[in-house]
Amino acid sequence: MADTAVRYDFVIAANRLPVDRVVGEDGQVEWHRSPGGLVTAMESVMSGRDGVWVGWAGEPGEAPEPFDEAGMRLHPVPLSEDEIEGYYEGFCNDTLWPIYHDVIVPAQFHRKWWNQYREVNERFARTLAEVAEQGATVWVHDYQLQLVPAFLRQLRPDLRIGWFDHIPFPPVELFGQLPWRQGILEGLLGADFLGFQRPGDAENFLRACRRYLGMTVKGDVIHVGKATGGHDVRAAAVPISVDFASMDELSRRPEVKKRAKEIRESLGNPSALLLGIDRLDYTKGIRHRLKAYEELLKDGSLDGADTTFIQIATPSRERIDAYIDLREHVEGAVGRINGNYSAIGSPAMEYLHQGYGREELAALFLAADVMVVTPLRDGMNLVAKEYIACRHDNGGALLLSEFTGAAEELREAFMVNPHDIIGLKRTIMDAINASPQERSRRMRALRRRVRRHDVQHWAQAFLAALEAAPDKPSRQGQQTTRDAERRSQED
Ligand code: GDG
């Protein structure tokens, strides 16, 4: 049974708990903290508070008992094998994910998946209602849990509820394809504050509320009628970031610098080393960047014996057809590129369909001359910011798609439209050929920005906005937060 007697004044809800289950050689179950900025940010906002993280532990069937790990209390929510297929792989990743990412692949609509999505969201809300202290702050994360705010408000109107969207919020024309668009909007409107990556995402959400719920929007605030809660909801951009200090520190370690050198040597010390690090996902534009690279090799702009492109493609959603097709396509292109353009000891491409530790990623960032980030659509893209955080030498060049949330802030990157293969080829060459002075000028500006707007800054800005959300008596506080947000956008 869950430890229902214990209540917490700060509660996080995310589809996954921030740990992975590992069975040791002796058969003992151990939990390893998952890498990533979100956990670090949550740790920092949880310190000094009585906090708990509610989420799925990653294995089908009964949930383990609540436990302590990564410096916090973790409260697992169970998912059955059938729900993993219908709620998670189905509705989340084969319905919502394509709709929220410009329908790069067609979305699948199945009523059974929607019912499972509702059921799982309701289960999360019931668990949250059990563990939250009177008047607690609850921070719900991402597109998997869009119905949680309204379910939770019904059960616990005393709570302060915030939700953050890690992925884009689509334009109304795409969102409108969802047969369950109204239910999703009503689910989100249970929150006091809704945070998005870009102002454009918040605007898309507000427009959808006007169009599909006939609601009146004043500025960035929606008044929700009595029948559905009778409160005000604010929707605004609070862009996520990375743990700058820890990435910066990691990349300065002698063993990481040594490893960066080794990586270059092992590839025959190419004149230009290009790098991509992504989950193997069709949103990331991996096919487009490989097409541009292959054409540059073919037309002689680049020499395969003196240039290497390392593509780390972390395995992702491997049971979904669109991901199986993508992997086949990418692996075909890699084979062709290497077959046609590599020399022994000097590969034109290194393709790795594996996950790596943080140290190895930092060494790769430090080794790469050009970081190639070409998503067709991406909520933010943390890899771009991690690259910047690791380049304490002010070296390297960031090539960045204008369709990432990061492009709104990282203006000094080499910007590309990944659909424009000619433009992409030209910009790859510009980034490779940029003078050390130009690279350093751009990188300094990028580092200043990411250092100031790190993940701790993001978490604090989100919580300040939630705290000052409209139906709190102090409107003064809300004004102050907006002033602070405006100032930080002007930086
Ligand atoms: C979603 C949104 C938004 C990757 N490979 C390895 C590894 N990674 C780490 C990266 C980075 C993270 O995973 C990926 O974050 P991204 O932001 O690039 O992309 P998504 O996974 O699609 O994330 C996105 C994000 O949420 C946050 O709001 O920015 O737009 O789609 O931190 O470094 N980490 C390790 N080994 C790997 O092989 N350790």
Coordinates of C-alpha atoms and ligand atoms in Angstrom, one line a residue:
M1 CA 0.0 0.0 0.0
A2 CA 1.1 3.6 -0.7
D3 CA 2.2 5.6 2.3
T4 CA -1.0 7.7 2.2
A5 CA -0.5 9.1 5.7
V6 CA 2.6 11.1 4.6
R7 CA 1.8 14.4 2.7
Y8 CA 4.1 16.8 0.9
D9 CA 3.9 20.5 0.2
F10 CA 5.8 20.3 -3.1
V11 CA 4.7 17.6 -5.6
I12 CA 6.1 16.9 -9.1
A13 CA 4.2 14.7 -11.5
A14 CA 5.9 13.4 -14.7
N15 CA 5.2 10.4 -16.8
R16 CA 8.5 8.8 -15.7
L17 CA 10.2 8.9 -12.3
P18 CA 13.8 10.2 -12.6
V19 CA 15.4 6.8 -12.0
D20 CA 16.0 3.6 -14.0
R21 CA 15.7 0.2 -12.5
V22 CA 18.9 -1.9 -12.6
V23 CA 19.2 -5.5 -11.4
G24 CA 22.7 -6.1 -10.0
E25 CA 24.8 -9.3 -10.4
D26 CA 23.5 -10.5 -7.1
G27 CA 19.9 -10.1 -8.3
Q28 CA 19.3 -7.0 -6.1
V29 CA 17.2 -4.3 -7.5
E30 CA 18.9 -0.9 -7.6
W31 CA 17.6 2.5 -8.8
H32 CA 20.0 4.7 -10.8
R33 CA 19.3 8.4 -11.1
S34 CA 18.5 9.3 -14.7
P35 CA 20.9 11.9 -16.2
G36 CA 19.6 15.2 -17.2
G37 CA 18.9 18.8 -16.2
L38 CA 15.3 18.3 -15.2
V39 CA 16.3 16.2 -12.2
T40 CA 19.0 18.6 -11.2
A41 CA 16.6 21.5 -11.4
M42 CA 14.0 19.7 -9.4
E43 CA 16.5 18.7 -6.8
S44 CA 17.5 22.4 -6.4
V45 CA 13.8 23.6 -6.1
M46 CA 13.1 20.7 -3.7
S47 CA 15.9 21.4 -1.3
G48 CA 14.5 22.9 1.9
R49 CA 11.0 21.7 1.0
D50 CA 9.1 18.6 1.8
G51 CA 8.9 17.2 -1.8
V52 CA 7.8 14.1 -3.6
W53 CA 8.0 13.0 -7.3
V54 CA 5.1 11.0 -8.7
G55 CA 5.6 9.0 -11.9
W56 CA 5.8 5.6 -13.6
A57 CA 8.9 3.5 -12.6
G58 CA 9.5 2.1 -16.1
E59 CA 8.3 -1.5 -15.7
P60 CA 4.8 -2.9 -16.5
G61 CA 2.6 -4.3 -13.7
E62 CA 2.3 -3.5 -10.1
A63 CA 4.1 -0.4 -8.9
P64 CA 7.0 -0.7 -6.3
E65 CA 6.4 0.9 -2.9
P66 CA 7.4 4.6 -2.6
F67 CA 11.1 4.9 -1.9
D68 CA 13.9 7.5 -1.6
E69 CA 16.5 8.0 -4.3
A70 CA 18.3 10.9 -6.0
G71 CA 17.8 12.9 -2.8
M72 CA 14.0 12.8 -3.0
R73 CA 10.9 10.8 -2.2
L74 CA 9.7 8.8 -5.3
H75 CA 6.1 7.6 -5.5
P76 CA 5.5 5.1 -8.4
V77 CA 2.2 5.0 -10.3
P78 CA 1.5 1.6 -12.0
L79 CA 1.0 1.1 -15.8
S80 CA -0.1 -2.3 -17.2
E81 CA 1.4 -3.7 -20.4
D82 CA -1.8 -2.8 -22.2
E83 CA -1.6 0.8 -21.0
I84 CA 2.0 1.1 -22.0
E85 CA 0.9 0.2 -25.6
G86 CA -2.3 2.2 -25.6
Y87 CA -1.7 5.2 -23.4
Y88 CA 2.1 5.7 -23.8
E89 CA 3.2 4.3 -27.2
G90 CA -0.2 4.8 -28.7
F91 CA -1.9 8.1 -27.6
C92 CA 1.2 9.9 -26.3
N93 CA 3.7 8.9 -29.0
D94 CA 1.6 8.0 -32.0
T95 CA -1.2 10.5 -31.6
L96 CA -0.1 13.6 -29.7
W97 CA 3.6 13.6 -30.6
P98 CA 3.0 13.8 -34.4
I99 CA 0.1 16.4 -34.0
Y100 CA 2.3 18.5 -31.7
H101 CA 5.3 18.3 -34.1
D102 CA 3.7 19.6 -37.4
V103 CA 2.5 16.1 -38.4
I104 CA 5.9 15.2 -39.8
V105 CA 4.4 11.7 -39.9
P106 CA 0.6 11.0 -39.9
A107 CA -1.0 10.8 -36.4
Q108 CA -3.0 7.7 -35.5
F109 CA -6.4 8.1 -33.8
H110 CA -7.9 5.3 -31.8
R111 CA -10.7 5.7 -29.3
K112 CA -9.3 2.9 -27.1
W113 CA -6.0 4.8 -26.7
W114 CA -7.8 8.0 -25.7
N115 CA -9.8 6.1 -23.1
Q116 CA -6.6 4.6 -21.7
Y117 CA -5.0 8.1 -21.7
R118 CA -8.0 9.4 -19.6
E119 CA -7.7 6.5 -17.2
V120 CA -4.0 6.9 -16.6
N121 CA -4.3 10.6 -16.2
E122 CA -7.1 10.1 -13.7
R123 CA -4.9 7.6 -11.8
F124 CA -2.1 10.1 -11.6
A125 CA -4.5 12.8 -10.3
R126 CA -5.8 10.4 -7.6
T127 CA -2.3 9.6 -6.5
L128 CA -1.4 13.3 -6.4
A129 CA -4.5 14.1 -4.4
E130 CA -3.4 11.5 -1.9
V131 CA 0.1 12.7 -1.4
A132 CA -0.4 16.5 -1.5
E133 CA -0.5 18.5 1.7
Q134 CA -3.3 21.1 2.2
G135 CA -2.5 24.0 -0.1
A136 CA 0.5 22.3 -1.7
T137 CA 2.1 23.3 -5.0
V138 CA 1.8 20.6 -7.7
W139 CA 4.0 20.9 -10.8
V140 CA 2.7 18.6 -13.6
H141 CA 5.0 17.9 -16.6
D142 CA 4.4 17.5 -20.3
Y143 CA 2.0 16.2 -22.9
Q144 CA 1.5 12.8 -21.3
L145 CA -0.4 14.4 -18.4
Q146 CA -2.6 17.1 -19.9
L147 CA -5.8 15.9 -18.2
V148 CA -4.3 15.8 -14.7
P149 CA -4.8 19.5 -13.9
A150 CA -8.6 19.3 -14.2
F151 CA -9.0 15.9 -12.6
L152 CA -6.8 17.1 -9.7
R153 CA -8.6 20.4 -9.2
Q154 CA -11.9 18.5 -8.9
L155 CA -10.5 16.3 -6.2
R156 CA -8.4 19.0 -4.4
P157 CA -9.5 22.6 -5.1
D158 CA -7.1 23.8 -2.4
L159 CA -4.0 23.0 -4.4
R160 CA -1.9 25.4 -6.6
I161 CA -1.4 23.5 -9.9
G162 CA 1.1 24.3 -12.6
W163 CA 1.8 22.5 -15.9
F164 CA 4.8 22.8 -18.2
D165 CA 4.8 21.8 -21.8
H166 CA 8.2 20.4 -22.9
I167 CA 7.2 20.1 -26.5
P168 CA 5.6 22.6 -28.9
F169 CA 1.9 23.5 -28.7
P170 CA 0.6 23.2 -32.2
P171 CA -1.2 25.8 -34.3
V172 CA -5.1 25.5 -34.1
E173 CA -5.3 24.1 -37.6
L174 CA -3.3 21.0 -36.5
F175 CA -4.6 20.8 -32.9
G176 CA -8.1 20.9 -34.4
Q177 CA -7.6 17.5 -36.0
L178 CA -7.7 15.8 -32.6
P179 CA -11.1 14.3 -32.0
W180 CA -10.5 14.9 -28.3
R181 CA -9.3 18.6 -28.6
Q182 CA -12.0 19.9 -26.2
G183 CA -11.2 17.4 -23.5
I184 CA -7.5 18.2 -23.7
L185 CA -8.1 22.0 -23.4
E186 CA -10.5 21.5 -20.5
G187 CA -8.0 19.2 -18.8
L188 CA -5.2 21.8 -19.0
L189 CA -7.5 24.6 -17.8
G190 CA -7.6 22.9 -14.4
A191 CA -4.2 24.5 -13.8
D192 CA -3.5 28.0 -12.3
F193 CA -0.5 28.5 -14.6
L194 CA 0.5 26.9 -17.9
G195 CA 4.1 27.2 -19.0
F196 CA 5.3 26.8 -22.6
Q197 CA 8.7 26.9 -24.3
R198 CA 8.0 29.8 -26.6
P199 CA 5.6 32.7 -26.6
G200 CA 4.2 31.2 -29.9
D201 CA 3.2 28.0 -28.1
A202 CA 1.3 29.9 -25.4
E203 CA -0.4 31.9 -28.1
N204 CA -1.4 28.7 -30.0
F205 CA -2.9 27.4 -26.8
L206 CA -4.9 30.6 -26.1
R207 CA -6.1 30.6 -29.7
A208 CA -7.3 27.0 -29.3
C209 CA -9.3 27.9 -26.2
R210 CA -11.0 30.8 -28.1
R211 CA -11.7 28.7 -31.1
Y212 CA -12.7 25.4 -29.6
L213 CA -14.1 26.4 -26.2
G214 CA -15.4 29.8 -27.2
M215 CA -13.6 31.3 -24.2
T216 CA -12.7 35.0 -23.7
V217 CA -9.0 35.6 -23.4
K218 CA -7.6 38.8 -21.9
G219 CA -3.9 39.2 -22.6
D220 CA -2.5 35.9 -21.5
V221 CA -5.3 35.1 -19.0
I222 CA -8.4 32.9 -19.5
H223 CA -11.3 33.1 -17.2
V224 CA -12.8 29.6 -16.7
G225 CA -16.5 29.5 -16.0
K226 CA -18.0 28.3 -12.7
A227 CA -19.1 25.0 -14.2
T228 CA -15.5 24.0 -14.7
G229 CA -13.9 25.5 -11.7
G230 CA -14.5 29.3 -11.8
H231 CA -10.9 30.5 -11.8
D232 CA -8.4 32.3 -13.9
V233 CA -5.6 30.5 -15.8
R234 CA -2.5 32.2 -17.2
A235 CA -0.5 30.8 -20.1
A236 CA 3.0 32.2 -20.8
A237 CA 6.5 31.2 -22.1
V238 CA 9.1 30.0 -19.6
P239 CA 11.9 28.5 -21.8
I240 CA 13.7 25.5 -20.2
S241 CA 17.5 25.4 -20.1
V242 CA 20.4 23.2 -18.9
D243 CA 22.5 23.0 -15.8
F244 CA 25.3 25.3 -17.2
A245 CA 27.6 25.1 -14.2
S246 CA 27.7 21.3 -14.0
M247 CA 28.2 20.9 -17.8
D248 CA 30.9 23.6 -17.7
E249 CA 32.7 22.0 -14.8
L250 CA 32.5 18.5 -16.4
S251 CA 34.0 19.7 -19.7
R252 CA 36.9 21.3 -17.8
R253 CA 38.0 18.1 -16.2
P254 CA 41.4 16.9 -17.5
E255 CA 40.1 13.4 -18.2
V256 CA 37.3 14.8 -20.4
K257 CA 39.7 17.1 -22.3
K258 CA 42.0 14.1 -22.8
R259 CA 39.2 12.0 -24.1
A260 CA 38.2 14.7 -26.5
K261 CA 41.7 14.6 -28.0
E262 CA 41.6 10.8 -28.1
I263 CA 38.3 10.9 -30.0
R264 CA 39.8 13.1 -32.7
E265 CA 42.9 11.0 -33.0
S266 CA 40.9 7.8 -33.3
L267 CA 39.2 9.3 -36.4
G268 CA 42.5 10.1 -38.1
N269 CA 42.5 13.8 -36.9
P270 CA 40.1 15.1 -39.5
S271 CA 40.2 18.8 -40.5
A272 CA 36.5 19.0 -39.7
L273 CA 34.6 17.0 -37.1
L274 CA 30.8 17.4 -37.2
L275 CA 28.5 16.1 -34.5
G276 CA 24.8 15.2 -34.0
I277 CA 23.4 13.9 -30.7
D278 CA 19.7 13.1 -30.7
R279 CA 17.1 10.5 -29.7
L280 CA 16.5 8.6 -32.9
D281 CA 13.3 10.6 -33.7
Y282 CA 11.8 11.8 -37.0
T283 CA 11.4 15.3 -35.5
K284 CA 15.2 15.8 -35.2
G285 CA 15.8 16.2 -38.9
I286 CA 18.6 13.5 -39.0
R287 CA 17.6 12.5 -42.6
H288 CA 17.9 16.1 -43.8
R289 CA 21.3 16.6 -42.3
L290 CA 22.6 13.4 -43.7
K291 CA 21.3 14.3 -47.2
A292 CA 23.1 17.7 -47.0
Y293 CA 26.3 16.0 -45.8
E294 CA 26.2 13.3 -48.5
E295 CA 25.7 15.9 -51.2
L296 CA 28.6 18.0 -49.9
L297 CA 30.8 14.8 -50.1
K298 CA 29.5 14.0 -53.6
D299 CA 30.0 17.5 -55.1
G300 CA 33.6 17.6 -53.6
S301 CA 32.9 20.5 -51.2
L302 CA 34.1 18.1 -48.4
D303 CA 36.6 15.3 -48.5
G304 CA 35.4 12.1 -46.8
A305 CA 39.0 11.1 -45.9
D306 CA 39.5 14.4 -44.0
T307 CA 36.0 15.0 -42.6
T308 CA 34.0 12.9 -40.1
F309 CA 30.4 13.2 -39.0
I310 CA 29.7 11.5 -35.7
Q311 CA 26.0 10.8 -35.2
I312 CA 24.9 9.5 -31.9
A313 CA 21.3 8.3 -32.2
T314 CA 20.0 7.2 -28.8
P315 CA 17.5 4.4 -29.2
S316 CA 13.9 5.6 -28.8
R317 CA 10.3 4.3 -29.1
E318 CA 11.5 1.3 -30.9
R319 CA 8.2 -0.5 -31.2
I320 CA 6.5 2.3 -33.2
D321 CA 6.4 1.9 -37.0
A322 CA 7.5 5.5 -37.9
Y323 CA 10.6 5.0 -35.7
I324 CA 11.4 1.5 -37.3
D325 CA 11.2 3.2 -40.7
L326 CA 13.4 6.1 -39.7
R327 CA 16.1 3.7 -38.3
E328 CA 16.2 1.8 -41.6
H329 CA 16.5 5.0 -43.6
V330 CA 19.2 6.5 -41.5
E331 CA 21.2 3.3 -41.4
G332 CA 20.9 2.9 -45.2
A333 CA 22.2 6.5 -45.6
V334 CA 25.1 5.9 -43.2
G335 CA 26.2 2.7 -45.0
R336 CA 26.0 4.5 -48.4
I337 CA 28.1 7.5 -47.1
N338 CA 30.7 5.3 -45.6
G339 CA 30.9 2.9 -48.5
N340 CA 31.3 5.8 -51.0
Y341 CA 33.5 8.3 -49.1
S342 CA 35.5 6.8 -46.2
A343 CA 39.1 5.9 -46.2
I344 CA 40.7 3.3 -43.9
G345 CA 41.2 4.9 -40.5
S346 CA 39.3 8.0 -41.6
P347 CA 35.6 7.3 -41.6
A348 CA 33.3 9.8 -43.3
M349 CA 30.7 8.8 -40.7
E350 CA 30.6 7.3 -37.2
Y351 CA 27.0 6.2 -36.4
L352 CA 26.2 5.0 -32.9
H353 CA 22.8 3.7 -32.0
Q354 CA 23.6 3.6 -28.3
G355 CA 23.3 5.8 -25.2
Y356 CA 26.4 7.2 -23.6
G357 CA 27.4 8.6 -20.2
R358 CA 27.6 12.4 -19.5
E359 CA 31.4 12.4 -19.5
E360 CA 31.6 10.9 -23.0
L361 CA 29.0 13.4 -24.3
A362 CA 31.0 16.3 -22.8
A363 CA 34.1 14.9 -24.5
L364 CA 32.3 14.7 -27.8
F365 CA 31.0 18.3 -27.5
L366 CA 34.5 19.4 -26.8
A367 CA 35.9 17.5 -29.7
A368 CA 33.4 18.7 -32.3
D369 CA 34.1 21.6 -34.7
V370 CA 30.4 21.9 -35.7
M371 CA 27.4 20.8 -33.7
V372 CA 24.6 20.0 -36.1
V373 CA 21.1 20.5 -34.7
T374 CA 18.5 20.4 -37.5
P375 CA 15.1 19.5 -36.0
L376 CA 12.0 20.0 -38.2
R377 CA 10.3 20.9 -35.0
D378 CA 11.5 20.8 -31.4
G379 CA 10.1 22.2 -28.2
M380 CA 13.5 23.6 -27.0
N381 CA 16.5 21.2 -27.8
L382 CA 18.7 20.9 -24.8
V383 CA 21.6 19.4 -26.8
A384 CA 22.2 22.8 -28.4
K385 CA 22.5 24.4 -25.0
E386 CA 24.6 21.6 -23.6
Y387 CA 27.1 22.1 -26.4
I388 CA 27.4 25.8 -25.5
A389 CA 27.8 25.0 -21.8
C390 CA 30.7 22.6 -22.6
R391 CA 32.6 25.0 -24.9
H392 CA 34.5 26.9 -22.2
D393 CA 37.3 27.3 -24.8
N394 CA 34.8 29.5 -26.8
G395 CA 35.5 27.2 -29.7
G396 CA 33.2 25.3 -32.0
A397 CA 30.2 26.4 -34.0
L398 CA 26.6 25.7 -33.4
L399 CA 24.4 25.1 -36.4
L400 CA 20.8 25.4 -35.3
S401 CA 17.4 24.9 -36.9
E402 CA 15.1 27.8 -36.8
F403 CA 12.3 25.4 -35.9
T404 CA 13.6 24.7 -32.4
G405 CA 12.5 26.6 -29.3
A406 CA 16.2 27.3 -28.7
A407 CA 16.4 29.4 -31.9
E408 CA 14.4 32.1 -30.1
E409 CA 17.2 32.7 -27.7
L410 CA 20.4 31.5 -29.4
R411 CA 20.5 34.1 -32.1
E412 CA 24.3 33.9 -32.6
A413 CA 24.1 30.3 -33.8
F414 CA 24.4 29.5 -37.5
M415 CA 20.7 29.4 -38.3
V416 CA 19.2 27.0 -40.9
N417 CA 15.9 26.0 -42.4
P418 CA 16.6 22.2 -42.5
H419 CA 14.0 21.7 -45.4
D420 CA 16.2 23.9 -47.6
I421 CA 19.0 21.5 -48.4
I422 CA 20.9 24.1 -50.5
G423 CA 20.8 26.5 -47.6
L424 CA 21.7 23.7 -45.1
K425 CA 24.8 22.8 -47.2
R426 CA 25.9 26.4 -47.5
T427 CA 25.5 26.9 -43.7
I428 CA 27.4 23.7 -42.9
M429 CA 30.3 25.1 -45.1
D430 CA 30.0 28.5 -43.4
A431 CA 30.2 27.0 -40.0
I432 CA 33.2 24.8 -41.0
N433 CA 35.1 27.7 -42.6
A434 CA 34.3 30.4 -40.0
S435 CA 37.4 32.1 -38.6
P436 CA 38.4 31.3 -35.0
Q437 CA 37.6 35.0 -34.2
E438 CA 34.1 34.7 -35.5
R439 CA 33.4 31.4 -33.8
S440 CA 34.7 32.8 -30.5
R441 CA 32.6 36.0 -30.9
R442 CA 29.4 33.9 -31.4
M443 CA 30.2 31.4 -28.7
R444 CA 31.0 34.0 -26.1
A445 CA 27.5 35.6 -26.7
L446 CA 25.8 32.2 -26.6
R447 CA 27.6 31.2 -23.4
R448 CA 26.6 34.5 -21.7
R449 CA 23.0 33.8 -22.4
V450 CA 22.9 30.2 -21.4
R451 CA 24.9 30.9 -18.2
R452 CA 22.4 33.5 -17.1
H453 CA 19.3 31.5 -18.2
D454 CA 20.2 28.1 -16.8
V455 CA 17.8 25.4 -15.6
Q456 CA 17.7 26.7 -12.1
H457 CA 16.6 30.1 -13.4
W458 CA 13.9 28.3 -15.4
A459 CA 12.6 26.4 -12.5
Q460 CA 12.5 29.5 -10.3
A461 CA 10.8 31.6 -13.0
F462 CA 8.1 28.9 -13.4
L463 CA 7.4 28.6 -9.7
A464 CA 7.3 32.4 -9.3
A465 CA 4.8 32.6 -12.2
L466 CA 2.7 29.8 -10.6
E467 CA 2.9 31.5 -7.2
A468 CA 1.7 34.8 -8.7
A469 CA -1.0 33.2 -10.9
P470 CA -4.2 35.3 -11.2
D471 CA -6.6 33.9 -8.6
K472 CA -4.1 34.5 -5.8
P473 CA -5.1 37.6 -3.9
S474 CA -1.9 39.5 -4.6
R475 CA -2.1 40.8 -8.2
Q476 CA 1.0 42.9 -7.2
G477 CA 3.0 39.7 -7.2
Q478 CA 1.8 38.8 -10.7
Q479 CA 2.9 42.1 -12.0
T480 CA 6.3 41.7 -10.4
T481 CA 6.8 38.3 -12.0
R482 CA 5.8 39.7 -15.4
D483 CA 8.3 42.6 -15.0
A484 CA 11.0 40.1 -14.1
E485 CA 10.1 37.9 -17.2
R486 CA 10.2 41.0 -19.4
R487 CA 13.5 42.1 -18.0
S488 CA 15.0 38.6 -18.5
Q489 CA 13.7 38.5 -22.1
E490 CA 15.4 41.8 -22.8
D491 CA 18.7 40.6 -21.5
Ligands
GDG1 C1 12.0 17.0 -24.9 C2 11.6 18.0 -26.0 C3 12.9 19.8 -24.9 C4 20.7 12.2 -25.5 N1 21.5 11.1 -25.7 C5 22.1 10.8 -24.6 C6 21.7 11.7 -23.6 N2 20.9 12.6 -24.2 C7 20.3 13.7 -23.5 C8 20.8 15.0 -24.0 C9 19.7 16.0 -23.6 C10 18.4 15.1 -23.6 O1 18.9 13.7 -23.6 C11 17.6 15.3 -24.9 O2 16.9 16.5 -24.7 P1 16.4 17.3 -26.0 O3 15.9 18.7 -25.6 O4 17.5 17.4 -27.0 O5 15.3 16.5 -26.7 P2 14.0 15.5 -26.2 O6 14.5 14.2 -25.6 O7 13.2 15.4 -27.4 O8 13.3 16.4 -25.0 C12 12.7 19.0 -26.2 C13 13.1 18.8 -23.8 O9 12.1 17.8 -23.7 C14 13.2 19.5 -22.4 O10 12.1 20.3 -22.2 O11 14.1 20.5 -25.1 O12 12.3 19.9 -27.2 O13 11.4 17.2 -27.3 O14 19.9 16.4 -22.3 O15 22.0 15.3 -23.6 N3 22.1 11.7 -22.3 C15 23.0 10.7 -22.0 N4 23.4 9.7 -22.9 C16 23.0 9.8 -24.2 O16 23.4 8.9 -25.0 N5 23.5 10.6 -20.8

